[in-house]
């Protein structure tokens, strides 16, 4: 048993165990991993396996404290349960965090040691890439376990094109809800962040006839979008406040906050970035302003769908079809949100929880028959 004093000075100061952590949500397993030979220090959190094995990426980050790493593992694994449930995948939610600097500490041996610990969990947890982890790292993990996705043998490679496709389909659903048509011809869309997902999203939007406004802190990415799509460039700090019909955050989290929300002119927010709302109250503030927000974990699920459903040698068609259902899911969320007077993210949580409860009861019924 790890005590509060050992793992979380500050965040657990009034409690004794992980079970009292403010992010603990009846997680099924929280495994603290240490490998003396390679120096691996990691936490693997399995939140919920009601729908199937817990799938979620492995993040490598130089956390300041073990408490920060634990907070991330607990929070992100729970997020994966909701994301996988809402995406209609037969998978639970989990996450691994390795406490290390990906630029300095990462070695193939460290990744192999992590793989050996994933193997010990016997398929309860399936790992994949996340921040600080490359496809090569996953190949090292795969030397020790088959419970890994995103490797050459198991996957379709980079999930970003599917994330972008899913965002595009969700963005069309949002346009239909607000403007009564999926047609984006002439709609002004401000895309913040022109990385793997943002640039590909621009391509879909350009093909659909949208007028693009683009921003990135990396000047060459902006120049490329201007040249390729005839986009209008704006300062990275202005992407949310330019005159636009739709704002698509595809850079960092926390972009929707007390400072930015009053400045937004778009009627729709639909983008790939994770954790776009700084706080839950910011979702209410958007709702109050009449801005339709596509919940991030619902609209950006294309990547996890591609990781989950790819099969050795491909499976792209099936992945594409499933990714395009993101638009249908969002249409349902928007309708329910309007009907119930709740925010879209509240409805997304509700739908994910309903699926979990249904599956739990179905299993109970089978077990008792
Ligand atoms: P990326 O690192 O390839 O691109 C991010 C881009 O944002 C970079 O070009 C960067 O320069 C830019 N950027 C950073 N700070 C910025 C700022 N303040 N203003 C404007 N631009 C800024 O990342 P990505 O894979 O394209 O992912 C984008 C977002 O989508 C992230 O939040 C990520 O967590 C989320 N997401 C990605 C996937 C995926 O499949 N890649 C899946 C789900 C969610």
Short mmCIF file of C-alpha atoms and ligand atoms in Angstrom, two decimals:
data_model
loop_
_atom_site.label_atom_id
_atom_site.label_comp_id
_atom_site.label_asym_id
_atom_site.label_seq_id
_atom_site.Cartn_x
_atom_site.Cartn_y
_atom_site.Cartn_z
CA UNK A 1 0.00 0.00 0.00
CA UNK A 2 1.33 3.41 -0.91
CA UNK A 3 0.49 6.14 1.53
CA UNK A 4 -0.39 9.73 0.92
CA UNK A 5 2.91 10.86 2.37
CA UNK A 6 4.81 8.82 -0.19
CA UNK A 7 2.86 9.66 -3.32
CA UNK A 8 1.02 12.86 -2.99
CA UNK A 9 2.09 15.54 -0.61
CA UNK A 10 -0.46 18.27 -1.12
CA UNK A 11 -3.13 16.63 -3.23
CA UNK A 12 -3.81 13.84 -0.75
CA UNK A 13 -2.87 15.65 2.41
CA UNK A 14 -6.08 14.79 4.27
CA UNK A 15 -6.33 11.23 3.17
CA UNK A 16 -4.47 8.00 3.51
CA UNK A 17 -4.60 6.10 0.24
CA UNK A 18 -5.02 6.27 -3.51
CA UNK A 19 -8.65 5.36 -2.89
CA UNK A 20 -9.18 8.84 -1.47
CA UNK A 21 -7.53 10.65 -4.37
CA UNK A 22 -9.82 13.30 -5.87
CA UNK A 23 -9.48 11.68 -9.33
CA UNK A 24 -10.12 8.14 -8.06
CA UNK A 25 -13.36 6.86 -9.57
CA UNK A 26 -13.61 3.18 -8.63
CA UNK A 27 -10.66 2.36 -10.88
CA UNK A 28 -10.34 -1.41 -11.18
CA UNK A 29 -6.54 -1.54 -11.05
CA UNK A 30 -3.85 1.01 -10.35
CA UNK A 31 -0.45 -0.59 -10.77
CA UNK A 32 2.77 1.08 -9.63
CA UNK A 33 5.62 -0.18 -11.75
CA UNK A 34 9.32 -0.07 -10.96
CA UNK A 35 12.17 -1.74 -12.84
CA UNK A 36 15.51 -1.41 -11.12
CA UNK A 37 17.60 -2.38 -14.15
CA UNK A 38 16.23 0.17 -16.62
CA UNK A 39 15.00 2.76 -14.12
CA UNK A 40 11.43 2.44 -15.38
CA UNK A 41 8.96 4.17 -13.05
CA UNK A 42 5.39 4.05 -14.26
CA UNK A 43 1.75 3.91 -13.26
CA UNK A 44 -0.79 1.86 -15.20
CA UNK A 45 -4.41 2.70 -14.41
CA UNK A 46 -7.25 0.49 -15.58
CA UNK A 47 -10.44 2.42 -15.00
CA UNK A 48 -13.23 0.18 -16.28
CA UNK A 49 -13.41 -3.05 -18.28
CA UNK A 50 -17.19 -3.40 -18.48
CA UNK A 51 -17.13 -3.08 -22.26
CA UNK A 52 -13.87 -4.95 -22.84
CA UNK A 53 -10.11 -4.70 -22.24
CA UNK A 54 -8.97 -1.24 -21.24
CA UNK A 55 -7.39 0.53 -24.22
CA UNK A 56 -5.45 3.73 -23.72
CA UNK A 57 -2.13 5.26 -24.65
CA UNK A 58 1.15 5.33 -22.77
CA UNK A 59 2.42 8.83 -22.02
CA UNK A 60 6.04 9.62 -21.16
CA UNK A 61 6.41 12.87 -19.28
CA UNK A 62 8.88 14.30 -16.76
CA UNK A 63 6.27 14.78 -14.03
CA UNK A 64 7.44 17.03 -11.22
CA UNK A 65 5.99 14.68 -8.61
CA UNK A 66 4.60 11.16 -8.51
CA UNK A 67 1.35 12.73 -7.37
CA UNK A 68 1.09 14.59 -10.69
CA UNK A 69 1.68 11.34 -12.57
CA UNK A 70 -0.99 9.57 -10.53
CA UNK A 71 -3.47 12.39 -11.13
CA UNK A 72 -2.88 12.13 -14.89
CA UNK A 73 -3.14 8.32 -14.93
CA UNK A 74 -6.41 8.32 -12.97
CA UNK A 75 -7.98 11.20 -14.94
CA UNK A 76 -6.89 10.07 -18.40
CA UNK A 77 -7.86 6.42 -17.88
CA UNK A 78 -11.37 7.48 -16.85
CA UNK A 79 -11.52 9.72 -19.92
CA UNK A 80 -10.68 6.71 -22.10
CA UNK A 81 -13.58 4.73 -20.61
CA UNK A 82 -15.98 7.49 -21.67
CA UNK A 83 -14.34 8.02 -25.06
CA UNK A 84 -14.36 4.32 -25.98
CA UNK A 85 -17.92 3.85 -24.71
CA UNK A 86 -19.28 6.81 -26.64
CA UNK A 87 -17.41 5.76 -29.79
CA UNK A 88 -19.28 2.44 -29.66
CA UNK A 89 -16.10 0.41 -29.16
CA UNK A 90 -16.16 -2.80 -27.13
CA UNK A 91 -13.27 -1.54 -25.06
CA UNK A 92 -12.77 -0.19 -21.59
CA UNK A 93 -10.56 2.67 -20.50
CA UNK A 94 -7.00 2.65 -19.26
CA UNK A 95 -3.84 4.72 -19.42
CA UNK A 96 -0.17 4.35 -18.57
CA UNK A 97 2.21 7.11 -17.58
CA UNK A 98 5.97 6.67 -17.49
CA UNK A 99 7.76 9.21 -15.32
CA UNK A 100 10.73 10.18 -17.50
CA UNK A 101 11.95 12.80 -19.93
CA UNK A 102 11.20 11.41 -23.41
CA UNK A 103 14.15 13.36 -24.86
CA UNK A 104 16.75 12.12 -22.36
CA UNK A 105 15.61 9.01 -20.51
CA UNK A 106 13.85 6.93 -23.14
CA UNK A 107 15.66 3.77 -24.26
CA UNK A 108 14.50 0.62 -26.07
CA UNK A 109 15.26 -1.30 -22.84
CA UNK A 110 12.98 1.01 -20.83
CA UNK A 111 10.16 0.48 -23.34
CA UNK A 112 10.72 -3.27 -23.30
CA UNK A 113 10.54 -3.28 -19.51
CA UNK A 114 7.25 -1.38 -19.76
CA UNK A 115 6.03 -4.00 -22.26
CA UNK A 116 6.86 -6.77 -19.81
CA UNK A 117 4.66 -5.10 -17.18
CA UNK A 118 1.81 -4.67 -19.67
CA UNK A 119 2.16 -8.40 -20.38
CA UNK A 120 1.77 -9.16 -16.67
CA UNK A 121 -1.69 -7.61 -16.78
CA UNK A 122 -2.66 -10.43 -19.16
CA UNK A 123 -4.70 -8.35 -21.60
CA UNK A 124 -6.67 -6.33 -19.05
CA UNK A 125 -4.82 -3.29 -20.40
CA UNK A 126 -3.89 -2.66 -24.05
CA UNK A 127 -1.32 0.04 -24.63
CA UNK A 128 -0.70 2.41 -27.55
CA UNK A 129 1.13 5.65 -28.38
CA UNK A 130 0.55 8.92 -26.58
CA UNK A 131 2.56 12.06 -25.80
CA UNK A 132 6.31 11.36 -25.77
CA UNK A 133 5.99 7.93 -27.38
CA UNK A 134 6.89 7.11 -30.99
CA UNK A 135 5.93 4.20 -33.27
CA UNK A 136 9.49 2.82 -32.77
CA UNK A 137 8.95 2.82 -28.99
CA UNK A 138 5.82 0.73 -29.48
CA UNK A 139 7.83 -1.76 -31.54
CA UNK A 140 10.12 -2.20 -28.50
CA UNK A 141 7.05 -2.68 -26.26
CA UNK A 142 5.75 -5.28 -28.72
CA UNK A 143 8.86 -7.43 -28.16
CA UNK A 144 7.44 -8.21 -24.71
CA UNK A 145 3.68 -8.20 -25.19
CA UNK A 146 0.95 -8.64 -27.77
CA UNK A 147 -1.30 -6.29 -25.82
CA UNK A 148 -0.18 -3.30 -27.85
CA UNK A 149 -1.67 -1.35 -30.78
CA UNK A 150 -0.23 1.06 -33.28
CA UNK A 151 2.67 -1.17 -34.27
CA UNK A 152 3.45 -2.07 -37.88
CA UNK A 153 2.03 -5.54 -37.33
CA UNK A 154 -1.20 -4.42 -35.68
CA UNK A 155 -2.18 -1.16 -37.17
CA UNK A 156 -2.80 1.39 -39.87
CA UNK A 157 0.01 3.65 -38.72
CA UNK A 158 -0.58 7.29 -37.83
CA UNK A 159 -4.14 7.68 -36.45
CA UNK A 160 -4.27 11.43 -37.22
CA UNK A 161 -5.97 11.17 -40.65
CA UNK A 162 -8.85 9.29 -39.01
CA UNK A 163 -9.02 11.83 -36.20
CA UNK A 164 -9.27 14.57 -38.84
CA UNK A 165 -11.97 12.67 -40.74
CA UNK A 166 -13.99 12.22 -37.56
CA UNK A 167 -13.68 15.91 -36.69
CA UNK A 168 -14.82 16.83 -40.17
CA UNK A 169 -17.87 14.58 -39.87
CA UNK A 170 -18.68 16.04 -36.44
CA UNK A 171 -18.20 19.56 -37.73
CA UNK A 172 -20.71 18.89 -40.52
CA UNK A 173 -23.19 17.55 -37.95
CA UNK A 174 -22.75 20.76 -35.94
CA UNK A 175 -23.30 22.87 -39.07
CA UNK A 176 -26.46 20.92 -39.80
CA UNK A 177 -27.74 21.54 -36.29
CA UNK A 178 -27.11 25.28 -36.44
CA UNK A 179 -27.60 26.13 -40.13
CA UNK A 180 -29.88 23.27 -41.24
CA UNK A 181 -27.38 21.93 -43.78
CA UNK A 182 -24.22 19.84 -43.81
CA UNK A 183 -23.00 21.96 -46.71
CA UNK A 184 -19.96 23.99 -45.70
CA UNK A 185 -19.65 25.96 -48.93
CA UNK A 186 -18.63 29.51 -48.08
CA UNK A 187 -18.58 28.90 -44.33
CA UNK A 188 -15.66 30.64 -42.62
CA UNK A 189 -13.76 28.16 -40.45
CA UNK A 190 -10.91 29.24 -38.18
CA UNK A 191 -8.48 26.36 -37.57
CA UNK A 192 -6.05 26.79 -34.67
CA UNK A 193 -3.10 24.37 -34.90
CA UNK A 194 -1.91 22.99 -38.23
CA UNK A 195 -0.20 19.82 -37.06
CA UNK A 196 -1.04 16.24 -37.94
CA UNK A 197 -4.77 16.64 -37.41
CA UNK A 198 -5.31 20.36 -38.11
CA UNK A 199 -3.69 20.30 -41.54
CA UNK A 200 -5.65 17.25 -42.65
CA UNK A 201 -8.85 18.83 -41.35
CA UNK A 202 -8.07 21.90 -43.49
CA UNK A 203 -7.87 19.61 -46.51
CA UNK A 204 -11.35 18.19 -45.87
CA UNK A 205 -12.76 21.67 -45.25
CA UNK A 206 -11.13 23.09 -48.38
CA UNK A 207 -12.53 20.22 -50.48
CA UNK A 208 -15.96 20.97 -49.00
CA UNK A 209 -15.78 24.60 -50.14
CA UNK A 210 -15.13 26.26 -46.77
CA UNK A 211 -13.11 29.47 -46.46
CA UNK A 212 -10.16 28.81 -44.17
CA UNK A 213 -8.59 31.05 -41.56
CA UNK A 214 -5.49 29.44 -40.10
CA UNK A 215 -3.14 29.97 -37.15
CA UNK A 216 -0.13 28.18 -35.71
CA UNK A 217 2.87 29.22 -33.65
CA UNK A 218 5.02 27.39 -36.21
CA UNK A 219 5.29 29.81 -39.17
CA UNK A 220 6.13 27.20 -41.87
CA UNK A 221 2.92 25.31 -41.06
CA UNK A 222 0.93 28.50 -41.65
CA UNK A 223 2.76 29.25 -44.91
CA UNK A 224 2.00 25.73 -46.14
CA UNK A 225 -1.73 26.08 -45.39
CA UNK A 226 -1.88 29.49 -47.07
CA UNK A 227 -0.18 28.11 -50.15
CA UNK A 228 -2.08 24.80 -50.32
CA UNK A 229 -5.59 26.00 -49.48
CA UNK A 230 -5.54 29.73 -50.17
CA UNK A 231 -6.17 30.20 -46.44
CA UNK A 232 -6.08 33.54 -44.63
CA UNK A 233 -3.40 33.58 -41.90
CA UNK A 234 -3.99 35.14 -38.49
CA UNK A 235 -1.94 35.46 -35.34
CA UNK A 236 -1.98 32.32 -33.15
CA UNK A 237 -3.59 34.31 -30.31
CA UNK A 238 -6.40 35.56 -32.54
CA UNK A 239 -7.70 32.30 -34.01
CA UNK A 240 -10.60 32.11 -31.56
CA UNK A 241 -11.71 35.72 -31.95
CA UNK A 242 -11.67 36.29 -35.72
CA UNK A 243 -14.98 36.67 -37.59
CA UNK A 244 -15.88 33.07 -38.40
CA UNK A 245 -18.83 30.70 -38.47
CA UNK A 246 -16.90 27.82 -36.92
CA UNK A 247 -13.85 27.70 -34.66
CA UNK A 248 -11.83 24.45 -34.79
CA UNK A 249 -9.28 24.20 -31.94
CA UNK A 250 -6.63 21.67 -33.03
CA UNK A 251 -3.69 22.72 -30.87
CA UNK A 252 -3.70 22.73 -27.09
CA UNK A 253 -6.20 22.07 -24.32
CA UNK A 254 -7.78 24.75 -22.12
CA UNK A 255 -8.44 27.11 -25.03
CA UNK A 256 -12.07 27.61 -23.98
CA UNK A 257 -11.83 29.64 -20.79
CA UNK A 258 -13.05 32.75 -18.99
CA UNK A 259 -10.82 35.01 -21.11
CA UNK A 260 -11.44 33.52 -24.58
CA UNK A 261 -15.14 32.63 -24.44
CA UNK A 262 -16.43 36.25 -24.41
CA UNK A 263 -14.20 36.95 -27.46
CA UNK A 264 -15.49 34.10 -29.66
CA UNK A 265 -17.64 35.17 -32.59
CA UNK A 266 -18.24 31.70 -34.10
CA UNK A 267 -21.56 29.95 -33.56
CA UNK A 268 -19.89 26.52 -33.49
CA UNK A 269 -16.78 25.10 -31.82
CA UNK A 270 -15.68 21.79 -33.29
CA UNK A 271 -12.05 20.73 -33.20
CA UNK A 272 -9.62 17.94 -32.32
CA UNK A 273 -7.79 19.30 -29.28
CA UNK A 274 -8.15 17.33 -26.06
CA UNK A 275 -9.55 18.99 -22.92
CA UNK A 276 -10.70 22.15 -24.70
CA UNK A 277 -12.82 23.36 -21.77
CA UNK A 278 -10.60 24.81 -19.07
CA UNK A 279 -13.26 24.04 -16.45
CA UNK A 280 -16.76 22.46 -16.61
CA UNK A 281 -18.22 25.92 -15.98
CA UNK A 282 -16.81 27.04 -19.34
CA UNK A 283 -19.18 24.63 -21.08
CA UNK A 284 -22.09 26.34 -19.35
CA UNK A 285 -20.71 29.74 -20.40
CA UNK A 286 -20.63 28.64 -24.06
CA UNK A 287 -24.16 27.35 -23.79
CA UNK A 288 -25.30 30.64 -22.31
CA UNK A 289 -23.73 32.52 -25.21
CA UNK A 290 -25.59 30.26 -27.69
CA UNK A 291 -22.38 28.72 -29.02
CA UNK A 292 -22.66 25.05 -29.96
CA UNK A 293 -19.74 23.05 -28.58
CA UNK A 294 -18.88 19.60 -29.94
CA UNK A 295 -17.50 17.70 -26.90
CA UNK A 296 -13.82 16.99 -27.59
CA UNK A 297 -13.76 13.35 -26.64
CA UNK A 298 -16.77 12.67 -28.88
CA UNK A 299 -15.48 14.47 -31.96
CA UNK A 300 -11.81 13.41 -31.78
CA UNK A 301 -12.42 9.65 -31.41
CA UNK A 302 -11.34 8.78 -34.98
CA UNK A 303 -7.79 8.08 -33.81
CA UNK A 304 -8.78 5.62 -31.11
CA UNK A 305 -11.22 3.98 -33.52
CA UNK A 306 -8.37 3.40 -35.97
CA UNK A 307 -6.15 2.01 -33.21
CA UNK A 308 -8.92 -0.25 -31.92
CA UNK A 309 -10.31 -1.61 -35.17
CA UNK A 310 -7.25 -1.88 -37.40
CA UNK A 311 -6.24 -5.43 -38.14
CA UNK A 312 -2.91 -6.80 -39.31
CA UNK A 313 -2.64 -5.72 -42.93
CA UNK A 314 -5.21 -2.93 -42.77
CA UNK A 315 -8.92 -2.68 -42.02
CA UNK A 316 -9.03 0.92 -43.29
CA UNK A 317 -12.52 0.66 -44.79
CA UNK A 318 -14.09 -0.56 -41.56
CA UNK A 319 -12.23 2.10 -39.59
CA UNK A 320 -13.41 4.81 -41.99
CA UNK A 321 -17.05 3.70 -41.78
CA UNK A 322 -16.95 3.63 -37.99
CA UNK A 323 -15.20 7.02 -37.87
CA UNK A 324 -17.94 8.57 -39.97
CA UNK A 325 -20.51 7.54 -37.34
CA UNK A 326 -19.01 10.28 -35.15
CA UNK A 327 -21.23 12.73 -37.05
CA UNK A 328 -24.33 10.69 -36.16
CA UNK A 329 -23.30 10.51 -32.51
CA UNK A 330 -22.85 14.26 -32.38
CA UNK A 331 -26.18 14.88 -34.10
CA UNK A 332 -27.81 12.80 -31.34
CA UNK A 333 -25.91 14.69 -28.66
CA UNK A 334 -26.98 18.08 -30.06
CA UNK A 335 -30.64 17.05 -30.34
CA UNK A 336 -30.76 15.71 -26.79
CA UNK A 337 -28.91 18.75 -25.52
CA UNK A 338 -31.50 21.06 -27.08
CA UNK A 339 -34.40 18.93 -25.85
CA UNK A 340 -33.13 18.58 -22.28
CA UNK A 341 -31.55 22.00 -21.83
CA UNK A 342 -28.26 20.35 -20.87
CA UNK A 343 -24.87 21.09 -22.37
CA UNK A 344 -23.54 18.79 -25.12
CA UNK A 345 -20.73 17.54 -22.88
CA UNK A 346 -23.26 16.63 -20.16
CA UNK A 347 -25.23 14.64 -22.74
CA UNK A 348 -22.05 12.95 -24.04
CA UNK A 349 -21.23 11.81 -20.49
CA UNK A 350 -24.81 10.64 -20.03
CA UNK A 351 -24.76 8.55 -23.24
CA UNK A 352 -21.42 6.97 -22.33
CA UNK A 353 -22.67 6.16 -18.81
CA UNK A 354 -25.93 4.70 -20.16
CA UNK A 355 -23.95 2.35 -22.41
CA UNK A 356 -21.78 1.26 -19.48
CA UNK A 357 -24.78 0.63 -17.24
CA UNK A 358 -26.60 -1.33 -19.99
CA UNK A 359 -23.56 -3.50 -20.60
CA UNK A 360 -23.06 -4.06 -16.87
CA UNK A 361 -26.67 -5.24 -16.44
CA UNK A 362 -26.46 -7.46 -19.54
CA UNK A 363 -23.37 -9.14 -18.08
CA UNK A 364 -25.06 -9.60 -14.69
CA UNK A 365 -28.05 -11.17 -16.42
CA UNK A 366 -25.80 -13.60 -18.34
CA UNK A 367 -23.84 -14.48 -15.19
CA UNK A 368 -26.97 -15.23 -13.18
CA UNK A 369 -28.67 -17.31 -15.93
P1 LIG B 1 0.56 18.15 -33.43
O1 LIG B 1 1.58 18.27 -32.37
O2 LIG B 1 0.91 17.43 -34.69
O3 LIG B 1 0.03 19.59 -33.84
C1 LIG B 1 -0.26 20.61 -32.95
C2 LIG B 1 -0.02 21.93 -33.68
O4 LIG B 1 -0.48 22.99 -32.85
C3 LIG B 1 1.45 22.19 -33.98
O5 LIG B 1 1.59 22.55 -35.35
C4 LIG B 1 1.81 23.35 -33.06
O6 LIG B 1 2.79 24.20 -33.59
C5 LIG B 1 0.47 24.03 -32.92
N1 LIG B 1 0.33 24.88 -31.74
C6 LIG B 1 0.81 24.68 -30.51
N2 LIG B 1 0.45 25.70 -29.70
C7 LIG B 1 -0.28 26.55 -30.45
C8 LIG B 1 -0.92 27.79 -30.18
N3 LIG B 1 -0.91 28.34 -28.98
N4 LIG B 1 -1.60 28.37 -31.20
C9 LIG B 1 -1.63 27.82 -32.43
N5 LIG B 1 -1.02 26.66 -32.74
C10 LIG B 1 -0.36 26.04 -31.76
O7 LIG B 1 -0.71 17.48 -32.72
P2 LIG B 1 -1.90 16.72 -33.42
O8 LIG B 1 -1.61 15.27 -33.44
O9 LIG B 1 -2.29 17.41 -34.67
O10 LIG B 1 -3.05 16.91 -32.32
C11 LIG B 1 -3.69 18.17 -32.17
C12 LIG B 1 -4.63 18.11 -30.98
O11 LIG B 1 -5.58 17.07 -31.16
C13 LIG B 1 -3.94 17.80 -29.64
O12 LIG B 1 -4.64 18.46 -28.61
C14 LIG B 1 -4.12 16.30 -29.50
O13 LIG B 1 -4.08 15.89 -28.14
C15 LIG B 1 -5.51 16.14 -30.08
N6 LIG B 1 -5.78 14.79 -30.59
C16 LIG B 1 -4.98 14.27 -31.56
C17 LIG B 1 -5.25 12.98 -32.03
C18 LIG B 1 -4.40 12.37 -33.13
O14 LIG B 1 -4.81 11.37 -33.72
N7 LIG B 1 -3.25 12.94 -33.46
C19 LIG B 1 -6.33 12.26 -31.51
C20 LIG B 1 -7.13 12.83 -30.52
C21 LIG B 1 -6.84 14.11 -30.07
#
